[in-house]
Amino acid sequence: MASSAMGDTDGRDERAKYLGFSSIAPHPYSATDYSAGADHETEKETISFPAVGSPKHFKKSSSGITTTTTGSIENYHSIEMTQVYDNVSEDIEKNGVVERSRWVLNAPEPPGLFREAADSVRDTLGSMRNKYYKSLKSQNSFTKRMLLINQNIFPILVWGRNYSAAKFKNDLMAGLTIASLCIPQSIGYATLARLDPQYGLYTSVVPPLIYAVMGTSRDIAIGPVAVVSLLLPSMIQKIVDPGTDPITYRNFVLTATFFCGIFQGAFGFFRLGFLVDFLSHAAIVGFMAGAAIIIGLQQLKGLLGLTHFTNKTDIISVTKAVWNSIHHPWSPYNFIIGISFLGFIFFTRFLGKKNKKLFWLPAIAPLLSVILSTLIVYVAKADKNGVKIVKHIKGGINPSSLHQLQLHSPFVWEVAKIGLIVAVVALTEAIAVGRSFATMKGYHLDGNKEMVAMGSMNIIGSLTSCYVATGSFSRTAVNFSAGCETLVSNIVMGITVLISLQFLTKLLYYTPTAILASIILSALPGLINLNAAYHIWKLDKLDFLACIGAFFGVLFASVEIGLTVTISFVKIILISIRPGTETLGKLPGADVFCDIQQYPMAIQIPGTIIIRIKPALLCFANANFIRERIMNYISEDIEENTKRTIYKLLILDMSSLLNIDTSGIACLEDMHRNLNEQGIQIAIANPRWQVIHKLKLAEFVNKIEGRIFLTVGEAVMNYATAKFPVRTTT
C-alpha cells in the first residue's frame, strides 16, 4: 500500500512537471488507515479539510450520506471527513459506474429558452442580490433610503465625510499643477478639433466639476484629449465643412457631445459596460499609435505656419499637403519658435524623470512656454514678420448652448452615430487610464458608475458649450505624481481654468500657434506604447495582427477605418461575448467534479470554491465579464454567510479553455491581486497547451506560486494536505 501511494505521488509530481510546476504536496490519501477485518466489513479513510461552519463528519452507509455536527468553531482549525464503507461491493453497486450513469440520466432539466434569456438579462443588468439593492431594501426610513440612493449616485457624499485638511493641501497642489498643463493643452486640442480656443477651456471647467461629485477614480484628470479631438472633425466634416460653415460645424460637435453623453450614461445605467470590451487592448494600442502619428503630422500646419492644408487624416494626404504647402510663402520663424520650445518641454521632462523632486517642472513647462513665447512675440512684434498668433480668445464663464443643439436636423441620426462611436472610444480611454492608476493605489474602479459619471458630465457639458471630455493619460499621470488624494484636485483645476477664462484670456492674444502645435506634439509620445506592442507580439500573434491592422488602418486609410479594425469584428463573430461559468462540487463516492446545479448531490469542498470557465477563448470581449462574475459570486456568498468560513482557495478549471489573449491574462492578474488581498489563493486545473504556455510567458504561474494541477481533484488534494489555516468571521 505504501509503495502504491509513493508511486501515485511520483506520478503526480511527474505530471506536474509537464505543466511547469516542479513538485506538489504528497497525496493526502497516502495516509489512509485501513482497519478492515478479515471479512472486509469496514474500511476507514481520513482526509483533512478546512471547515465551513461547525466541524462535520460525513458518513457513507447503506441508507446514503448523512452528516453530524460536532464541536464548535475555532478561528484556526481543520476537521476530518470520515467515510465508512460497510461493504465494498455494496458501495460499488450504489455509487459505482451504474449509479453515476443514473445521475447523468436523471439530472434536472436544463433551463429553457425563456429561462436562459431571463438569466442573461439578469447577469447583464445586475442581480437584485447586489449589495446596494440589499442595503436599500433593508432601510425602513424613507430619508435613509434617499440618502443611500444619493450616496450611490454621488460617491463624494461617502468619501467626503472623511476628508481632511491634509488631503486638501495635497489636492490643492495637484490641482494647480494639472491646471498649468491643462490650460495650454486645452487650447491646442480645441484647434485640433477645428473649434475656437475657448471651447477647449470650457471643456476643462464643467466636465471636471461634474465628474468630481459622481466619479469613482481618485486620480483621473478630466478634459479634452487628442484622440477624441481628432476623431470628431474627421467624421463631422463629412456632413459640413468646418472651414466654410464653422457655426453649423460647431453645433454638430455639441450635438454629437450630447449623444455621446446619452450613450455613455445608458451604458452605465443598463450595465452594458461589456460593449467597451469590443475594443481589444491590442487593437487600442495600434489605434492610439496610428492616431498619434496622424495628429503629429497635422501639427506641421501650426509648426510651419502653413495656410493651405488638407482636411483628410491619412498619412499620404497629409504628407502631400505639407509638401505642396512648402512651395507657398511661409515664415521660418514659426518653425524656430515651435521647435525651440518643444525642445524645452522635452528637456524639462528629462529633468523630471532624473530627479523625482522636480516632477512639477514638466507639468508647468507648457504654461511657461506659452508665457515666454507670448512675451517674445509681443516684444519683438514677430506677428508683423509672419508669425501666426492665436488672436482673440473669448473670455467669461461657459455660455449656454442648449439652443445650438441640432436635434431636429436632417443629419441628426448621422450625428447620433458619431456620438456612439466617440462615446465608446472616450470610455475605453478613460476606463483604461482609471484602472491603471487604481491598480497602482490598490482600490477598485466601478466601471458602470464611471460610465454614468462620464455620460452625465458630457450631457451637461454639451449644454454649456463643451465638447467631448474624458480622462487624459498625460494629465492623470501628472495628477498622480503631484500627490493627489481625491477628486478635489479636479475641482481645483476646473476653478483655476474658470478664473483664467474670466481674467486672463486677453493676455493670450499674441500666443503663437506654433507653441500650441509644440504642446500637442509633446503629449504624443505617451500615446505610442512600444513596450505594450512588444508584449502583445510575445504573447499572442493574432492579437498583434489586430494591433498592426488598427495602426495601418489609421495611418493609410482613415481614423474610421482604423476604428473599424480596432473593433475586431472577426474575433467577435468567432467567440461568445456572454460566456458562462460553473460552480463545481465533488460527487459522492466518485473522484469527479461536476456542476452543482446539474448535480444537486455534489458536495462543495469546505474552504474552496471551484469554478469552471466555459468558453473556449478567454479574451478582450469576455474577460472582464468573467472576472466580475467570479468576484461577485465570491463576495455575495461571503455576505450571505458572514458566520461561515471565508474561502481560502479558488480553483479555476480551464479544461474547456483552448486559448487566452492579453486581456484575459490581465483580468486573471487583476483577480489574483484582489483575491490575494482577501487571503484567497488561486489554483489552476487542467490548462490546455496554449493557455499554460502564455501563462508562463506572462509569469502568471510565478505570481500564483506554481499552483498548476493536471486535474481539479489533484488541486483539492494538494490543498487538503497543505492544511492552510482558515479564518472565520464573527
XYZ file of C-alpha atoms in Angstrom, residues 33-652:
620
model
C -5.667 3.951 7.571
C -7.235 0.645 6.548
C -8.657 -1.132 9.585
C -10.819 -3.659 7.785
C -11.127 -7.077 9.283
C -10.683 -10.347 7.509
C -14.192 -10.152 6.116
C -13.588 -6.595 4.791
C -16.643 -5.273 6.622
C -15.169 -1.847 7.384
C -12.769 0.369 5.554
C -11.922 3.752 7.098
C -10.412 6.673 5.243
C -9.448 10.007 6.886
C -8.973 13.253 4.978
C -8.274 16.697 6.482
C -10.244 19.631 5.088
C -10.684 23.162 6.450
C -14.143 23.527 7.846
C -17.090 25.622 6.845
C -19.143 26.376 9.923
C -19.101 23.676 12.554
C -16.953 20.565 12.024
C -18.891 17.855 10.239
C -18.402 14.116 9.825
C -19.588 12.747 6.508
C -20.520 9.055 6.640
C -21.442 6.710 3.838
C -23.861 3.984 4.792
C -26.395 1.770 3.090
C -29.005 4.427 3.624
C -26.950 7.101 1.898
C -24.859 10.032 3.110
C -25.563 11.594 6.499
C -23.897 14.472 8.315
C -23.496 15.103 12.014
C -22.200 18.284 13.562
C -19.765 18.172 16.445
C -17.687 20.660 18.373
C -17.588 24.443 17.972
C -15.994 26.820 15.500
C -12.403 27.880 16.152
C -10.560 30.635 14.322
C -7.913 28.264 13.042
C -8.922 24.683 12.707
C -9.349 21.700 10.417
C -11.804 18.812 10.527
C -11.976 15.213 9.480
C -14.338 13.924 6.846
C -14.848 10.274 7.768
C -16.344 7.896 5.223
C -17.315 4.432 6.457
C -17.982 1.784 3.864
C -19.954 -1.134 5.375
C -19.445 -3.241 2.330
C -17.117 -2.623 -0.602
C -19.299 -4.457 -3.102
C -22.363 -2.544 -1.913
C -20.504 0.742 -2.412
C -19.582 -0.220 -5.957
C -23.193 -1.141 -6.635
C -24.626 2.013 -5.081
C -22.053 4.619 -6.116
C -20.240 2.902 -8.959
C -20.500 3.411 -12.678
C -24.171 2.356 -12.800
C -25.211 4.836 -10.118
C -23.228 7.660 -11.691
C -24.835 6.866 -15.028
C -28.213 7.334 -13.342
C -27.060 10.724 -12.085
C -26.299 11.751 -15.656
C -29.612 10.392 -16.964
C -31.703 11.760 -14.072
C -30.146 15.224 -13.942
C -32.541 18.173 -13.557
C -33.959 19.594 -16.765
C -31.721 22.261 -18.292
C -33.165 25.792 -18.333
C -35.456 26.529 -21.259
C -35.060 29.293 -23.787
C -37.077 31.780 -21.718
C -35.079 30.975 -18.564
C -31.777 31.373 -20.407
C -32.911 34.726 -21.790
C -34.035 35.861 -18.334
C -30.732 34.744 -16.785
C -28.817 36.595 -19.483
C -30.760 39.792 -18.805
C -30.246 39.346 -15.067
C -26.497 38.870 -15.457
C -26.287 41.861 -17.783
C -28.424 44.318 -15.871
C -27.232 43.188 -12.462
C -28.702 40.843 -9.914
C -31.038 42.043 -7.191
C -28.659 40.261 -4.837
C -26.338 43.181 -5.390
C -25.118 44.702 -2.137
C -26.614 48.092 -2.990
C -30.127 46.724 -3.526
C -29.934 44.651 -0.362
C -28.884 47.676 1.674
C -31.635 49.771 0.111
C -34.264 47.146 0.844
C -33.161 46.849 4.470
C -33.753 50.563 5.164
C -37.093 51.278 6.819
C -36.875 55.068 6.745
C -37.582 56.993 3.532
C -34.908 59.520 4.490
C -32.275 56.802 4.865
C -33.259 55.282 1.540
C -32.918 58.632 -0.206
C -29.548 59.173 1.466
C -28.374 55.755 0.287
C -29.572 56.478 -3.255
C -27.763 59.824 -3.276
C -24.589 58.216 -1.935
C -24.728 55.656 -4.730
C -25.139 58.382 -7.374
C -22.715 60.854 -5.780
C -19.744 58.999 -4.197
C -18.426 62.332 -2.899
C -21.048 62.052 -0.129
C -19.253 58.910 1.070
C -15.568 59.810 0.896
C -16.248 63.489 1.626
C -17.145 62.658 5.245
C -13.541 61.612 5.918
C -11.935 64.498 4.055
C -9.217 66.369 5.948
C -7.102 69.499 5.694
C -4.008 67.402 4.956
C -5.733 65.818 1.960
C -6.889 69.229 0.746
C -3.310 70.510 0.821
C -2.186 67.690 -1.479
C -5.228 68.075 -3.736
C -4.677 71.836 -3.972
C -1.084 71.418 -5.152
C -2.061 68.658 -7.573
C -4.982 70.685 -8.951
C -2.854 73.778 -9.577
C -0.174 71.636 -11.205
C -2.512 69.934 -13.680
C -4.237 73.276 -14.374
C -0.911 74.680 -15.574
C -0.734 71.781 -18.040
C -4.433 71.773 -18.849
C -4.754 75.398 -19.998
C -2.307 75.275 -22.923
C -3.293 71.696 -23.832
C -6.987 72.591 -23.910
C -6.371 75.482 -26.290
C -4.284 73.219 -28.519
C -6.831 70.383 -28.540
C -9.617 72.820 -29.425
C -7.699 73.887 -32.530
C -7.165 70.197 -33.365
C -10.952 69.727 -33.107
C -11.397 72.688 -35.514
C -13.036 74.808 -32.802
C -12.225 78.218 -31.343
C -9.656 78.056 -28.491
C -12.136 78.959 -25.743
C -14.110 75.748 -26.318
C -11.158 73.724 -25.106
C -11.080 75.817 -21.929
C -14.845 75.457 -21.476
C -14.377 71.676 -21.657
C -11.860 71.872 -18.817
C -14.306 73.610 -16.468
C -17.748 71.971 -16.342
C -16.962 68.255 -17.000
C -14.258 68.033 -14.279
C -16.627 69.603 -11.737
C -19.440 67.156 -12.600
C -17.119 64.154 -12.568
C -15.684 65.167 -9.187
C -19.021 64.516 -7.462
C -20.004 61.406 -9.454
C -16.787 59.575 -10.380
C -15.054 56.724 -8.549
C -11.457 57.271 -9.686
C -9.310 59.261 -7.272
C -6.625 60.146 -9.795
C -8.124 60.691 -13.244
C -7.928 64.204 -14.715
C -10.882 65.130 -16.922
C -10.789 67.317 -20.017
C -10.277 67.307 -23.792
C -7.882 64.713 -25.244
C -6.006 64.365 -28.515
C -7.656 61.253 -29.990
C -11.234 62.470 -29.476
C -10.257 65.921 -30.758
C -9.033 64.253 -33.959
C -11.949 61.821 -34.241
C -14.740 64.424 -34.111
C -13.687 66.598 -37.080
C -12.649 63.584 -39.170
C -16.262 62.324 -39.067
C -18.328 65.524 -38.818
C -16.544 67.200 -41.739
C -18.293 64.660 -43.993
C -21.564 66.394 -43.081
C -20.387 70.002 -43.000
C -17.052 71.658 -43.817
C -15.674 73.467 -40.728
C -13.830 75.901 -42.995
C -16.883 77.137 -44.910
C -19.559 76.862 -42.207
C -17.875 76.911 -38.776
C -21.077 77.718 -36.845
C -23.021 74.703 -38.150
C -19.934 72.557 -37.643
C -19.671 73.695 -34.011
C -23.358 72.979 -33.441
C -22.933 69.447 -34.781
C -19.943 68.936 -32.457
C -22.064 69.979 -29.475
C -24.898 67.711 -30.662
C -22.502 64.777 -31.035
C -21.290 65.504 -27.494
C -24.888 65.385 -26.252
C -25.488 61.986 -27.873
C -22.120 60.796 -26.591
C -23.253 61.564 -23.042
C -26.617 59.861 -23.600
C -24.950 56.660 -24.794
C -22.332 56.675 -22.033
C -24.966 57.171 -19.349
C -27.115 54.403 -20.859
C -24.149 52.008 -20.899
C -23.684 52.530 -17.185
C -27.353 52.616 -16.184
C -28.177 49.387 -18.020
C -24.834 47.798 -17.063
C -23.740 47.481 -20.681
C -20.088 48.116 -19.961
C -19.152 44.961 -21.823
C -19.681 46.925 -25.069
C -16.457 48.791 -24.326
C -14.681 45.419 -24.334
C -15.300 45.196 -28.088
C -12.247 47.426 -28.400
C -9.485 44.967 -27.585
C -6.405 46.148 -25.710
C -4.112 45.107 -28.565
C -6.112 46.977 -31.191
C -6.341 50.062 -28.970
C -2.526 50.107 -28.700
C -2.270 50.141 -32.501
C -5.091 52.656 -32.923
C -3.547 55.092 -30.427
C -0.109 54.849 -32.043
C -1.510 55.459 -35.526
C -3.629 58.367 -34.288
C -0.569 59.876 -32.561
C 1.382 59.913 -35.829
C -1.548 61.459 -37.733
C -2.016 64.114 -35.037
C 1.703 64.849 -35.155
C 1.681 65.300 -38.923
C -1.314 67.635 -38.702
C 0.580 69.823 -36.244
C 3.023 70.649 -39.023
C 0.434 73.183 -40.176
C 0.855 75.189 -36.977
C 4.539 74.404 -36.551
C 5.384 75.705 -40.040
C 2.703 78.400 -40.109
C 1.020 76.927 -43.194
C -2.192 78.410 -44.583
C -3.308 75.789 -47.096
C -3.815 72.315 -45.643
C -5.976 69.218 -46.052
C -8.947 68.047 -44.000
C -8.077 64.384 -44.606
C -6.373 62.345 -41.899
C -4.462 59.614 -43.767
C -0.678 59.897 -43.904
C -0.487 60.137 -47.707
C -2.915 63.078 -47.931
C -1.257 64.901 -45.026
C 2.229 64.380 -46.477
C 1.091 65.717 -49.874
C -0.480 68.749 -48.195
C 2.745 69.522 -46.329
C 4.837 69.108 -49.488
C 2.558 71.329 -51.567
C 2.334 73.997 -48.842
C 6.103 74.329 -48.619
C 6.085 75.797 -52.132
C 3.825 78.604 -50.884
C 5.216 81.501 -48.838
C 5.761 80.603 -45.181
C 7.730 82.082 -42.308
C 10.611 80.087 -40.783
C 10.112 81.986 -37.516
C 7.091 79.815 -36.730
C 9.235 76.705 -37.003
C 12.071 78.206 -34.935
C 9.721 79.206 -32.097
C 7.845 75.911 -32.134
C 10.851 73.594 -32.288
C 12.758 75.595 -29.645
C 10.008 75.347 -27.061
C 9.317 71.724 -27.995
C 12.940 71.015 -27.091
C 12.468 72.986 -23.861
C 9.434 70.878 -22.886
C 11.266 67.617 -23.569
C 14.289 68.850 -21.588
C 12.154 69.623 -18.535
C 10.585 66.177 -18.884
C 14.076 64.654 -18.831
C 14.932 66.593 -15.667
C 11.682 65.490 -14.034
C 12.439 61.821 -14.687
C 16.014 62.177 -13.487
C 15.033 63.932 -10.264
C 11.650 62.910 -8.831
C 11.537 66.072 -6.723
C 11.217 68.071 -9.943
C 8.024 66.290 -11.019
C 6.293 69.673 -11.190
C 8.733 71.071 -13.768
C 7.493 69.155 -16.857
C 3.922 69.844 -15.711
C 4.317 73.625 -15.818
C 6.667 73.637 -18.831
C 3.816 74.036 -21.385
C 2.408 77.016 -19.478
C 5.882 78.545 -19.185
C 6.306 78.044 -22.934
C 3.048 79.890 -23.607
C 4.006 82.786 -21.331
C 7.567 83.156 -22.654
C 6.653 82.780 -26.334
C 3.794 85.264 -25.968
C 6.167 87.809 -24.407
C 8.727 87.245 -27.172
C 6.175 87.745 -29.938
C 4.689 90.817 -28.242
C 8.039 92.496 -27.552
C 9.616 91.628 -30.913
C 6.369 92.259 -32.821
C 7.007 88.951 -34.548
C 3.413 88.793 -35.756
C 4.352 91.538 -38.216
C 7.024 89.217 -39.655
C 4.824 86.231 -40.467
C 4.483 84.547 -37.053
C 0.896 83.334 -36.764
C -0.820 84.081 -33.447
C -3.996 82.936 -31.697
C -5.504 86.435 -31.570
C -8.853 86.843 -29.826
C -9.978 84.267 -27.243
C -13.461 84.929 -25.913
C -13.429 85.199 -22.127
C -16.061 84.650 -19.460
C -17.801 81.635 -17.996
C -19.308 78.906 -20.153
C -22.323 80.236 -22.093
C -25.417 78.100 -22.532
C -25.527 76.091 -25.764
C -28.952 74.467 -25.406
C -30.333 76.338 -28.414
C -27.352 75.229 -30.536
C -28.156 71.502 -30.383
C -29.300 70.289 -33.804
C -31.849 67.708 -32.625
C -34.242 68.456 -35.500
C -31.622 68.481 -38.237
C -31.979 66.007 -41.147
C -28.479 64.807 -40.196
C -29.393 64.073 -36.581
C -29.088 60.289 -36.974
C -25.679 60.639 -38.607
C -24.570 62.812 -35.702
C -26.019 60.264 -33.250
C -23.882 57.535 -34.854
C -20.832 59.749 -34.452
C -21.793 60.267 -30.804
C -21.975 56.494 -30.284
C -18.525 55.904 -31.793
C -16.956 58.731 -29.801
C -18.701 57.501 -26.629
C -17.095 54.065 -26.909
C -13.632 55.456 -27.739
C -13.752 58.033 -24.931
C -14.955 55.447 -22.404
C -12.266 52.999 -23.446
C -9.533 55.572 -22.900
C -10.978 56.829 -19.607
C -11.544 53.387 -18.079
C -8.114 52.192 -19.220
C -6.492 55.233 -17.601
C -8.607 54.950 -14.445
C -7.943 51.230 -13.978
C -4.196 51.692 -14.469
C -3.859 54.210 -11.652
C -6.445 52.487 -9.443
C -4.292 49.354 -9.610
C -1.240 51.342 -8.524
C -3.065 52.643 -5.441
C -4.910 49.404 -4.717
C -8.552 50.456 -4.993
C -11.404 49.282 -7.215
C -12.924 51.264 -10.069
C -16.670 50.808 -10.563
C -16.981 50.635 -14.360
C -20.739 51.227 -14.504
C -20.597 54.230 -12.172
C -17.755 55.598 -14.281
C -19.938 55.396 -17.369
C -22.822 57.174 -15.655
C -20.438 59.894 -14.442
C -18.878 60.311 -17.893
C -22.300 60.419 -19.515
C -23.631 62.995 -17.067
C -20.658 65.318 -17.480
C -20.866 65.184 -21.290
C -24.643 65.766 -21.338
C -24.297 68.791 -19.073
C -21.151 69.799 -20.959
C -22.990 69.827 -24.291
C -25.455 72.303 -22.748
C -22.618 74.572 -21.561
C -20.513 74.898 -24.735
C -18.230 71.919 -24.049
C -17.245 69.207 -26.481
C -16.467 65.598 -25.529
C -14.353 65.270 -22.379
C -12.749 62.137 -20.989
C -9.788 61.013 -18.905
C -6.416 62.296 -20.096
C -3.464 59.959 -19.584
C -0.814 62.710 -19.541
C -2.688 64.933 -17.081
C -3.695 61.944 -14.937
C -0.041 60.912 -14.706
C 0.851 64.439 -13.569
C -2.034 64.419 -11.084
C -0.810 61.100 -9.689
C 2.805 62.292 -9.444
C 1.704 65.532 -7.775
C 0.243 63.501 -4.902
C -3.489 63.925 -5.407
C -5.652 62.319 -2.730
C -9.177 62.685 -4.110
C -11.191 64.195 -6.947
C -10.949 67.587 -5.260
C -7.893 68.098 -7.488
C -10.305 68.169 -10.465
C -12.393 70.801 -8.676
C -9.278 72.923 -8.102
C -8.279 72.517 -11.752
C -11.751 73.461 -13.007
C -11.926 76.575 -10.824
C -8.412 77.623 -11.903
C -9.315 77.312 -15.591
C -12.548 79.239 -14.931
C -10.564 82.089 -13.338
C -8.236 82.076 -16.342
C -11.232 82.304 -18.684
C -12.629 85.214 -16.724
C -9.484 87.324 -16.372
C -6.521 86.037 -18.411
C -7.727 85.324 -21.959
C -6.787 88.803 -23.200
C -3.163 88.071 -22.295
C -3.127 85.159 -24.762
C -3.794 87.326 -27.836
C -0.155 87.154 -29.011
C 0.354 83.466 -28.267
C 1.943 81.875 -31.386
C 0.072 78.933 -32.913
C 3.415 77.149 -33.236
C 3.503 76.863 -29.437
C 0.129 75.137 -29.390
C 1.437 72.704 -32.015
C 4.566 72.008 -29.969
C 2.485 71.392 -26.815
C 0.339 68.831 -28.650
C 3.453 67.212 -30.140
C 4.995 66.918 -26.680
C 1.978 64.911 -25.472
C 2.035 62.390 -28.339
C 4.875 60.072 -27.186
C 2.609 58.934 -24.357
C 0.172 57.552 -26.950
C 2.813 55.306 -28.556
C 3.446 52.296 -26.313
C 6.211 50.210 -27.891
C 6.604 48.048 -24.791
C 2.939 47.064 -24.929
C 3.242 46.237 -28.639
C 6.269 44.020 -27.971
C 4.451 42.329 -25.088
C 1.479 41.620 -27.371
C 3.786 40.197 -30.061
C 5.452 37.963 -27.495
C 2.196 36.588 -26.091
C -0.287 36.432 -28.955
C 0.458 36.795 -32.665
C -3.258 37.085 -33.507
C -3.590 39.987 -31.087
C -0.524 41.569 -32.677
C -2.157 41.329 -36.109
C -5.138 43.265 -34.713
C -2.691 45.826 -33.299
C -0.860 46.252 -36.610
C -4.137 46.260 -38.561
C -5.526 49.124 -36.479
C -2.221 51.015 -36.741
C -2.019 50.841 -40.532
C -5.770 51.367 -40.863
C -5.491 54.756 -39.157
C -2.232 55.610 -40.888
C -3.052 54.811 -44.515
C -6.867 54.884 -44.688
C -8.690 56.997 -42.109
C -9.486 57.192 -38.418
C -12.822 55.495 -39.082
C -11.187 52.570 -40.917
C -8.685 52.182 -38.109
C -11.519 52.203 -35.598
C -13.382 49.561 -37.599
C -10.345 47.306 -37.486
C -9.999 48.075 -33.792
C -13.466 46.730 -33.072
C -12.178 43.370 -34.381
C -15.413 42.091 -35.879
C -13.892 38.767 -36.915
C -12.971 37.847 -33.356
C -16.371 38.984 -32.078
C -18.114 36.639 -34.528
C -15.861 33.720 -33.589
C -16.424 33.932 -29.841
C -19.289 34.149 -27.398
C -19.338 37.580 -25.810
C -21.523 36.470 -22.908
C -19.649 33.490 -21.503
C -20.707 31.297 -18.635
C -19.095 29.822 -15.563
C -19.995 26.776 -13.495
C -19.507 26.158 -9.793
C -18.292 22.610 -9.269
C -18.723 20.109 -6.448
C -17.478 16.553 -5.822
C -19.869 13.698 -6.494
C -20.153 11.308 -3.504
C -18.185 8.113 -3.997
C -16.536 9.373 -7.187
C -13.449 11.392 -7.970
C -15.477 13.565 -10.344
C -16.286 17.274 -10.035
C -19.493 18.459 -11.708
C -21.790 21.463 -11.923
C -23.670 21.703 -8.616
C -26.800 22.911 -10.423
C -26.843 19.927 -12.743
C -25.923 17.513 -9.929
C -27.527 18.750 -6.684
C -25.963 15.855 -4.747
C -22.456 17.210 -5.464
C -20.607 18.332 -2.324
C -18.738 21.652 -2.268
C -15.305 21.280 -0.694
C -15.036 23.290 2.538
C -12.803 26.353 2.266
C -12.600 26.194 -1.523
C -14.613 27.358 -4.477
C -14.171 25.526 -7.773
C -15.240 27.356 -10.931
C -15.081 26.104 -14.488
C -14.573 28.697 -17.219
C -16.881 27.545 -20.009
C -15.888 29.476 -23.166
C -13.168 28.190 -25.469
C -11.443 31.586 -25.566
C -10.810 33.997 -22.701
C -10.266 37.284 -24.497
C -10.967 41.011 -24.603
C -14.699 40.533 -25.275
C -15.452 38.312 -22.276
C -12.567 38.524 -19.785
C -13.953 41.421 -17.729
C -17.378 39.789 -17.579
C -15.932 36.502 -16.279
C -13.757 38.311 -13.727
C -16.685 40.348 -12.404
C -18.934 37.283 -12.325
C -16.440 35.282 -10.253
C -15.677 38.190 -7.909
C -19.384 38.934 -7.414
C -20.120 35.273 -6.706
C -17.449 35.119 -4.013
C -18.395 38.441 -2.399
C -22.123 37.671 -2.420
C -21.599 34.227 -0.936
C -19.435 35.667 1.839
C -22.026 38.399 2.545
C -24.835 35.862 2.751
C -22.838 33.589 5.066
C -20.952 36.035 7.258
C -20.668 33.473 10.052
C -19.256 30.805 7.805
C -15.674 30.168 6.842
C -14.058 32.521 4.386
C -12.766 30.875 1.231
C -9.030 30.197 1.158
C -8.658 28.793 -2.347
C -10.224 29.455 -5.750
C -9.663 26.629 -8.230
C -10.186 27.602 -11.862
